[in-house]
Coordinates of C-alpha atoms and ligand atoms in Angstrom, one line a residue:
M1 CA -0.1 0.3 -0.2
A2 CA 1.2 3.4 -0.7
I3 CA 2.0 5.8 2.2
H4 CA 0.4 9.2 2.4
I5 CA 1.7 12.6 3.8
P6 CA 0.7 12.9 7.5
R7 CA -2.8 15.1 7.9
G8 CA -1.9 18.7 8.3
T9 CA 1.3 18.7 6.4
A10 CA 1.9 19.7 2.6
D11 CA 4.5 19.0 0.0
V12 CA 5.6 22.2 -1.9
L13 CA 6.2 21.2 -5.2
P14 CA 8.2 22.8 -8.0
G15 CA 5.8 25.4 -9.5
E16 CA 4.6 26.4 -6.2
V17 CA 7.7 26.7 -4.5
E18 CA 8.9 29.4 -6.7
L19 CA 6.2 31.5 -4.6
W20 CA 7.5 30.5 -1.4
Q21 CA 10.6 31.6 -2.3
Y22 CA 9.6 34.9 -3.5
I23 CA 7.8 35.4 -0.3
E24 CA 10.7 34.6 1.7
Q25 CA 13.0 36.7 -0.3
K26 CA 10.4 39.7 -0.1
A27 CA 10.7 39.0 3.7
R28 CA 14.5 39.0 4.1
Q29 CA 15.0 42.0 1.8
I30 CA 12.3 43.9 4.0
C31 CA 14.4 42.8 7.3
K32 CA 17.2 43.9 5.7
R33 CA 16.3 47.5 5.6
Y34 CA 14.7 47.4 8.7
N35 CA 18.1 46.1 10.1
Y36 CA 16.7 43.1 11.6
R37 CA 19.2 39.9 11.1
E38 CA 18.5 36.5 10.6
I39 CA 18.6 34.0 13.4
R40 CA 18.5 30.0 13.1
T41 CA 17.3 28.3 16.3
P42 CA 16.7 24.4 16.3
I43 CA 13.6 22.5 15.6
F44 CA 13.2 21.3 18.3
E45 CA 13.8 22.6 22.1
H46 CA 13.3 21.1 25.6
T47 CA 9.8 21.2 26.5
E48 CA 10.0 23.3 29.4
L49 CA 11.0 26.3 27.1
F50 CA 7.6 26.5 25.8
H51 CA 5.8 25.8 29.3
R52 CA 7.6 28.9 30.4
G53 CA 7.9 30.8 27.3
V54 CA 4.4 30.3 25.6
G55 CA 2.5 29.7 29.0
E56 CA 0.9 26.8 30.8
T57 CA -2.7 27.9 30.1
T58 CA -2.6 28.6 26.3
D59 CA -3.9 26.3 23.7
I60 CA -0.7 25.8 22.0
V61 CA 0.9 24.1 25.6
E62 CA -2.5 22.6 26.7
K63 CA -3.5 21.1 23.4
E64 CA -1.1 21.6 20.5
M65 CA 2.4 20.4 21.1
Y66 CA 4.3 17.8 19.5
T67 CA 6.3 16.3 22.5
F68 CA 8.2 13.1 22.8
T69 CA 10.8 11.3 25.3
D70 CA 14.1 11.0 23.2
K71 CA 16.3 8.2 23.9
G72 CA 18.3 9.9 26.5
D73 CA 14.9 10.2 28.7
R74 CA 14.6 13.9 27.8
S75 CA 11.2 15.8 27.2
I76 CA 11.5 17.3 23.6
T77 CA 9.1 19.3 21.8
L78 CA 9.2 20.6 17.9
R79 CA 8.6 23.9 18.3
P80 CA 5.0 25.3 18.2
E81 CA 6.5 29.2 17.8
G82 CA 9.5 31.3 17.2
T83 CA 9.7 33.6 20.3
A84 CA 10.4 31.6 23.1
A85 CA 13.5 29.9 21.2
V86 CA 14.7 33.3 19.9
V87 CA 14.4 34.6 23.4
R88 CA 16.4 31.6 25.1
S89 CA 19.0 32.0 22.5
Y90 CA 19.5 35.9 23.1
V91 CA 19.7 35.2 26.7
E92 CA 22.1 31.9 26.0
N93 CA 24.4 33.7 23.8
K94 CA 24.3 37.0 25.8
M95 CA 23.0 39.0 23.2
Y96 CA 22.4 42.0 25.3
G97 CA 25.6 42.4 25.7
D98 CA 26.1 43.6 22.3
P99 CA 26.1 47.7 22.2
N100 CA 23.6 47.6 19.0
Q101 CA 20.9 47.5 21.2
P102 CA 17.8 46.7 20.6
T103 CA 18.9 43.1 19.5
K104 CA 16.7 42.9 16.3
L105 CA 16.4 39.5 14.6
Y106 CA 14.1 37.4 12.3
Y107 CA 13.5 34.1 11.3
I108 CA 11.7 31.8 8.8
G109 CA 11.1 28.1 9.9
Q110 CA 8.5 25.1 10.3
M111 CA 6.6 25.0 13.3
F112 CA 4.4 22.4 14.4
R113 CA 1.0 22.3 16.2
Y114 CA -1.6 19.7 16.9
E115 CA -4.3 21.2 15.5
R116 CA -7.6 20.2 13.4
P117 CA -6.5 20.8 10.0
Q118 CA -8.2 23.4 7.7
A119 CA -7.2 26.0 5.0
G120 CA -4.7 28.1 6.8
R121 CA -4.6 25.8 9.8
M122 CA -1.7 23.1 9.2
R123 CA 0.0 21.1 11.5
Q124 CA 3.5 21.9 10.2
F125 CA 3.5 25.2 9.0
T126 CA 6.1 28.1 8.2
Q127 CA 6.5 31.2 9.9
F128 CA 8.2 34.2 9.3
G129 CA 8.5 36.3 12.5
V130 CA 10.5 39.4 14.0
E131 CA 11.5 40.0 17.6
A132 CA 13.1 43.3 19.0
I133 CA 14.7 43.0 22.3
G134 CA 15.8 45.7 24.5
A135 CA 13.9 48.5 24.0
H136 CA 10.6 50.1 25.6
H137 CA 10.3 53.2 23.1
P138 CA 6.8 53.1 21.3
S139 CA 8.9 53.5 18.1
I140 CA 9.9 49.9 17.8
D141 CA 6.1 48.9 18.4
A142 CA 5.0 51.1 15.7
E143 CA 8.5 49.8 13.5
T144 CA 7.4 46.2 13.8
I145 CA 3.8 46.5 12.7
A146 CA 5.0 48.9 9.9
L147 CA 7.2 46.1 8.8
A148 CA 4.6 43.4 8.7
M149 CA 2.5 45.9 6.9
R150 CA 4.8 47.0 4.3
L151 CA 5.5 43.2 3.3
Y152 CA 2.1 42.6 2.7
E153 CA 1.8 45.9 0.7
E154 CA 4.7 45.0 -1.3
L155 CA 3.4 41.7 -2.4
G156 CA 0.2 43.7 -3.3
I157 CA -2.3 42.5 -0.9
K158 CA -5.3 44.4 -0.3
G159 CA -8.1 45.0 2.1
L160 CA -5.5 44.7 5.3
S161 CA -6.8 45.9 8.4
L162 CA -4.7 46.4 11.4
E163 CA -6.3 45.8 15.0
I164 CA -4.4 47.0 18.1
N165 CA -4.8 46.8 21.9
S166 CA -2.8 47.3 25.1
V167 CA -3.1 44.6 27.3
G168 CA -1.5 46.4 30.1
C169 CA 1.5 45.2 32.6
S170 CA 1.5 43.6 36.2
T171 CA 0.7 46.9 37.5
C172 CA -2.5 47.4 35.8
R173 CA -3.8 43.9 34.9
P174 CA -4.4 42.6 38.2
V175 CA -6.8 46.1 38.8
H176 CA -8.7 45.0 35.5
R177 CA -8.8 41.5 36.3
E178 CA -10.7 42.1 39.4
H179 CA -13.2 44.4 37.3
L180 CA -13.3 41.5 34.9
V181 CA -13.9 38.8 37.4
A182 CA -16.3 40.7 39.2
H183 CA -18.4 41.5 36.1
L184 CA -18.2 37.7 34.6
E185 CA -18.8 35.9 38.0
E186 CA -22.5 37.4 38.0
R187 CA -23.2 35.0 34.9
K188 CA -20.8 32.4 35.6
E189 CA -23.2 29.8 35.4
E190 CA -23.6 30.7 31.4
L191 CA -20.3 30.6 30.4
C192 CA -18.7 27.5 28.5
G193 CA -17.1 24.7 30.5
D194 CA -13.6 26.0 29.2
C195 CA -14.2 29.7 30.3
Q196 CA -15.5 28.6 33.6
S197 CA -12.3 27.1 34.4
R198 CA -10.6 30.1 32.9
L199 CA -12.3 32.4 35.2
E200 CA -9.9 31.4 37.8
R201 CA -6.9 30.6 36.1
N202 CA -6.7 33.2 33.2
P203 CA -9.9 35.4 32.9
L204 CA -8.5 37.5 30.5
R205 CA -8.6 34.8 28.2
I206 CA -12.5 34.4 28.0
L207 CA -12.3 38.0 26.1
D208 CA -10.9 35.7 23.6
C209 CA -13.5 33.0 23.5
K210 CA -15.3 31.8 20.1
N211 CA -18.4 30.6 22.0
P212 CA -21.7 32.9 21.2
T213 CA -23.0 33.0 25.0
C214 CA -19.3 33.7 26.0
K215 CA -19.2 36.5 23.5
E216 CA -22.4 37.9 24.2
I217 CA -21.5 38.0 27.9
T218 CA -18.2 39.6 27.4
K219 CA -19.3 42.3 25.2
E220 CA -20.5 44.5 28.3
A221 CA -17.2 43.7 30.2
P222 CA -14.8 46.3 31.6
N223 CA -12.2 46.7 29.3
I224 CA -8.7 47.0 29.6
T225 CA -7.8 50.1 28.1
E226 CA -9.9 51.5 30.8
H227 CA -7.5 50.4 33.7
L228 CA -4.0 51.1 31.9
C229 CA -1.5 52.3 34.6
E230 CA 0.7 55.5 34.1
E231 CA 3.4 53.9 32.4
C232 CA 0.9 51.6 30.0
S233 CA -1.6 54.6 29.3
P234 CA 0.8 57.1 27.7
H235 CA 3.1 54.4 26.0
F236 CA -0.5 53.1 24.2
E237 CA -1.1 56.7 23.4
A238 CA 2.8 57.2 21.4
V239 CA 2.1 53.8 19.8
K240 CA -1.2 55.3 18.1
K241 CA 0.6 58.3 17.6
H242 CA 3.8 56.7 15.7
L243 CA 1.2 54.6 13.6
D244 CA -0.4 58.0 12.4
Q245 CA 3.0 59.6 12.0
L246 CA 3.6 56.4 9.5
G247 CA 0.3 56.6 8.0
I248 CA -0.9 53.3 9.2
A249 CA -4.4 52.9 9.9
Y250 CA -5.5 51.1 12.7
T251 CA -8.7 50.2 14.9
V252 CA -8.4 49.8 18.6
N253 CA -10.0 46.4 19.6
P254 CA -9.8 46.2 23.2
R255 CA -11.1 42.6 23.3
M256 CA -7.8 41.6 21.5
V257 CA -5.7 39.7 24.7
R258 CA -2.5 37.9 24.8
G259 CA -3.7 36.3 28.2
L260 CA -0.3 36.0 29.5
D261 CA 1.5 37.6 32.4
Y262 CA 4.6 38.1 30.5
Y263 CA 2.7 39.7 27.4
T264 CA 2.5 43.2 27.9
Q265 CA 1.1 46.5 26.5
T266 CA 1.0 46.3 22.8
A267 CA -0.8 43.6 21.1
F268 CA -1.8 43.5 17.7
E269 CA -3.5 41.7 14.6
I270 CA -3.2 42.1 11.0
M271 CA -6.2 40.9 9.2
A272 CA -6.9 40.5 5.1
E273 CA -10.1 40.3 3.0
G274 CA -9.8 36.8 1.4
F275 CA -10.2 33.0 2.3
G276 CA -13.0 31.6 4.6
A277 CA -13.3 32.0 8.1
I278 CA -9.8 32.9 8.9
T279 CA -8.9 36.4 8.1
T280 CA -6.0 36.7 10.6
I281 CA -2.7 36.7 8.6
C282 CA -0.2 37.7 11.7
G283 CA -0.2 38.3 15.2
G284 CA 2.4 40.3 17.3
G285 CA 2.9 41.8 20.3
R286 CA 5.3 43.2 23.4
Y287 CA 6.5 40.8 26.1
N288 CA 8.3 42.8 28.5
G289 CA 8.1 39.6 30.9
L290 CA 9.4 36.9 28.8
V291 CA 13.2 37.7 28.9
E292 CA 13.0 36.9 32.7
Q293 CA 10.4 34.2 32.3
I294 CA 13.4 32.1 30.4
G295 CA 15.8 33.3 32.7
G296 CA 17.4 36.4 31.7
N297 CA 17.7 39.7 32.8
D298 CA 14.4 42.0 32.8
M299 CA 14.3 43.2 29.1
P300 CA 11.3 44.3 27.3
G301 CA 10.7 42.9 23.9
I302 CA 8.3 42.8 21.0
G303 CA 7.5 41.0 17.8
F304 CA 5.1 39.2 15.3
A305 CA 4.8 35.8 13.4
M306 CA 2.8 35.4 10.3
S307 CA 2.8 32.3 8.5
I308 CA 3.7 31.7 4.6
E309 CA 0.6 29.7 4.0
R310 CA -1.6 32.2 4.9
V311 CA 0.2 35.1 2.9
L312 CA -0.1 32.2 -0.1
L313 CA -4.1 31.7 0.7
T314 CA -4.8 35.6 0.8
L315 CA -2.7 36.1 -2.5
K316 CA -4.8 33.3 -4.0
A317 CA -8.2 34.4 -2.8
Q318 CA -7.2 38.0 -4.2
N319 CA -5.8 36.7 -7.2
I320 CA -2.7 38.0 -7.1
E321 CA 0.1 36.6 -9.6
L322 CA 3.9 37.1 -8.0
P323 CA 6.3 37.8 -10.8
V324 CA 8.1 34.5 -10.4
H325 CA 10.0 33.1 -13.2
T326 CA 10.9 29.4 -14.0
H327 CA 12.1 29.8 -17.4
L328 CA 16.0 28.4 -18.9
D329 CA 17.9 31.0 -20.5
C330 CA 19.3 28.3 -22.9
F331 CA 18.2 24.9 -24.2
L332 CA 20.7 23.3 -26.1
I333 CA 20.2 20.5 -28.9
A334 CA 22.7 18.2 -29.9
M335 CA 22.5 15.7 -33.2
G336 CA 24.7 12.9 -33.7
E337 CA 27.1 11.6 -31.1
A338 CA 29.9 13.8 -31.5
A339 CA 27.8 16.8 -31.3
E340 CA 26.2 15.5 -28.0
M341 CA 29.5 15.0 -26.6
K342 CA 30.8 18.8 -27.5
S343 CA 27.3 20.0 -26.1
V344 CA 27.9 18.8 -22.4
E345 CA 31.1 21.1 -22.4
L346 CA 29.1 24.1 -23.8
L347 CA 26.4 23.1 -21.4
D348 CA 28.7 23.5 -18.5
Q349 CA 30.3 26.6 -20.0
L350 CA 26.9 28.2 -19.7
R351 CA 26.2 27.1 -16.6
Q352 CA 29.9 28.4 -15.4
H353 CA 28.7 31.7 -16.7
G354 CA 25.7 32.1 -14.7
F355 CA 22.9 30.9 -17.4
A356 CA 20.1 28.7 -16.5
A357 CA 20.6 25.8 -19.1
D358 CA 19.6 22.1 -19.9
K359 CA 19.3 19.6 -22.8
D360 CA 17.8 16.2 -23.7
Y361 CA 18.7 13.3 -21.7
V362 CA 16.3 10.6 -23.1
G363 CA 16.9 10.4 -26.7
R364 CA 14.1 12.8 -27.8
K365 CA 14.2 13.7 -31.6
M366 CA 14.7 17.2 -32.7
K367 CA 11.0 18.2 -32.9
A368 CA 10.7 16.6 -29.4
Q369 CA 13.5 18.5 -28.0
L370 CA 12.2 21.8 -29.6
K371 CA 8.9 21.1 -27.7
A372 CA 10.7 20.3 -24.7
A373 CA 12.6 23.7 -25.0
D374 CA 9.4 25.4 -25.3
R375 CA 7.8 23.7 -22.4
Y376 CA 10.9 25.1 -20.4
A377 CA 10.0 28.5 -21.6
A378 CA 13.7 28.6 -23.0
R379 CA 15.0 32.1 -24.1
Y380 CA 17.4 30.7 -26.4
V381 CA 17.8 27.4 -28.3
L382 CA 21.3 26.7 -29.1
I383 CA 21.6 23.8 -31.9
L384 CA 24.6 21.7 -32.5
G385 CA 24.6 19.4 -35.4
E386 CA 27.6 17.9 -37.3
D387 CA 27.9 20.7 -39.9
E388 CA 28.3 23.2 -36.9
L389 CA 30.5 21.0 -35.3
N390 CA 32.7 20.8 -38.1
K391 CA 32.5 24.6 -38.4
Q392 CA 32.8 25.0 -34.6
V393 CA 30.0 26.9 -34.5
V394 CA 26.6 26.6 -32.4
V395 CA 23.2 28.1 -34.0
I396 CA 21.5 30.2 -31.4
K397 CA 17.8 30.9 -31.9
D398 CA 16.1 33.7 -30.0
M399 CA 13.0 32.3 -29.3
Q400 CA 11.4 35.8 -28.7
T401 CA 12.2 37.3 -32.0
G402 CA 12.7 34.1 -34.2
D403 CA 16.3 35.1 -35.2
Q404 CA 18.9 33.0 -35.4
Q405 CA 22.6 32.6 -36.4
E406 CA 25.7 31.0 -36.4
V407 CA 28.1 31.8 -33.5
P408 CA 31.5 30.3 -33.1
F409 CA 32.0 28.6 -29.7
D410 CA 34.4 30.7 -28.3
E411 CA 32.1 33.7 -28.4
M412 CA 28.9 31.6 -27.6
V413 CA 29.2 33.0 -23.8
S414 CA 30.0 36.7 -24.8
F415 CA 27.0 36.6 -27.7
L416 CA 24.5 35.5 -24.9
S417 CA 25.8 37.9 -22.3
A418 CA 25.4 40.6 -24.3
H419 CA 21.6 39.8 -25.8
Ligands
LIG501 P1 -5.3 31.4 15.4 O1 -6.2 32.2 16.1 O2 -5.6 31.3 13.8 O3 -5.2 29.9 15.6 P2 -2.8 31.7 17.0 O4 -3.1 33.1 17.9 O5 -2.8 30.4 17.2 O6 -3.8 32.0 15.2 P3 0.0 32.9 16.5 O7 0.1 31.5 17.5 O8 -0.4 34.3 17.0 O9 -1.5 32.7 16.1 O10 0.6 32.8 15.3 C1 0.8 34.0 14.3 C2 0.6 33.8 12.9 O11 1.0 32.3 12.6 C3 -1.0 33.4 12.6 O12 -1.3 34.9 12.5 C4 -1.1 32.8 11.4 O13 -0.5 33.6 10.5 C5 -0.2 31.8 11.6 N1 -0.6 30.6 12.3 C6 -0.9 30.2 13.4 N2 -1.0 28.7 13.5 C7 -0.9 28.4 11.9 C8 -1.1 27.3 11.5 N3 -1.7 25.9 12.4 N4 -1.6 27.0 10.3 C9 -0.7 28.1 9.4 N5 -0.4 29.0 10.0 C10 -0.7 29.3 11.5
LIG502 MG1 -3.9 28.9 16.9

């Protein structure tokens, strides 16, 4: 019996992989412009990192991790997200000691979550994310948001909307929490089972519940933004001002939460018109408590993550074609054994000089080889028969203009380079 791909994963085949490469390259370019540098961390980490760095009460840690015991009896987890590992590496490699601060990093890599698969929700998916660690200044909040927005804009995505919120800090959150719990206690019996237990453990997350009754109950709940402290309130105002300055439109959504102690202040999500029920394509925020949580000093941080899968779905839904090219520069057709031998050498020369070039390997007739050249959308077809070999020339046919001419072997590269 044939073996099938695991549920929630996908092969990225030639034809589609060029779109991935294009998006990844765009992400890298924009990071370079914003002065973020790439970091590559392992695909698996000690499980404890995610318990501490993502949070015990999150869906990710409670339900979605791929955790196993390795042969050395360690609990290992395939990374479900990127931030915890980046912060671990930041602490472990003492990046805070670098005179250039904040430390601005980005990653592109596979993440693993045991989810119920659907379009845009995979068990293995690829995230592009950035982290800026070591600065409180609201301009860095706005900068990370801008980086994500500009990337989408440059890819041609339309109908973007940005929602922002402040989730406060360890000073203002307990005050809000008290008000929130008092409000929710009144209708506790009506909350869903999950939310009833959240009420004690992590009431903020009730604001995030998709259950219609819970949504209804939280509609009137007090907003965190009403209780922001003397530090968080002006910070939030300043982030908004910076976004205004950058001409980036947003709406404040006081329901948006990241219900963990070490997520603080700015939280944001970017939505795009397009595909199905899931419209969120990017999520991010500040995590001023995270570095300490993972064993470092008290260092603020902010970042976001987006999956390439959801970018691609959005592009498809919006009928946006990326300018990717897969054509060959040259296809070399040789007729006869001696010519075939010479063609191998010419092909190698072309490739050494940077041309994407190929030939036939399966003994096709001339006509079928021309067809193959056509399928590869070769810009030039180079023909080498016995006559040409004797004359030490190759016929170069420009497939756009139809022009063809004989070019001496030793001028082949310069001829093609000049065109
Ligand atoms: P959702 O509410 O859709 O489950 P999330 O809150 O779990 O999202 P984050 O952990 O903030 O998402 O991840 C940031 C981004 O990563 C999302 O906005 C989305 O683009 C992408 N993402 C998250 N989970 C998946 C998944 N299972 N498959 C594909 N992309 C994902
Ligand atoms: Mg999720």
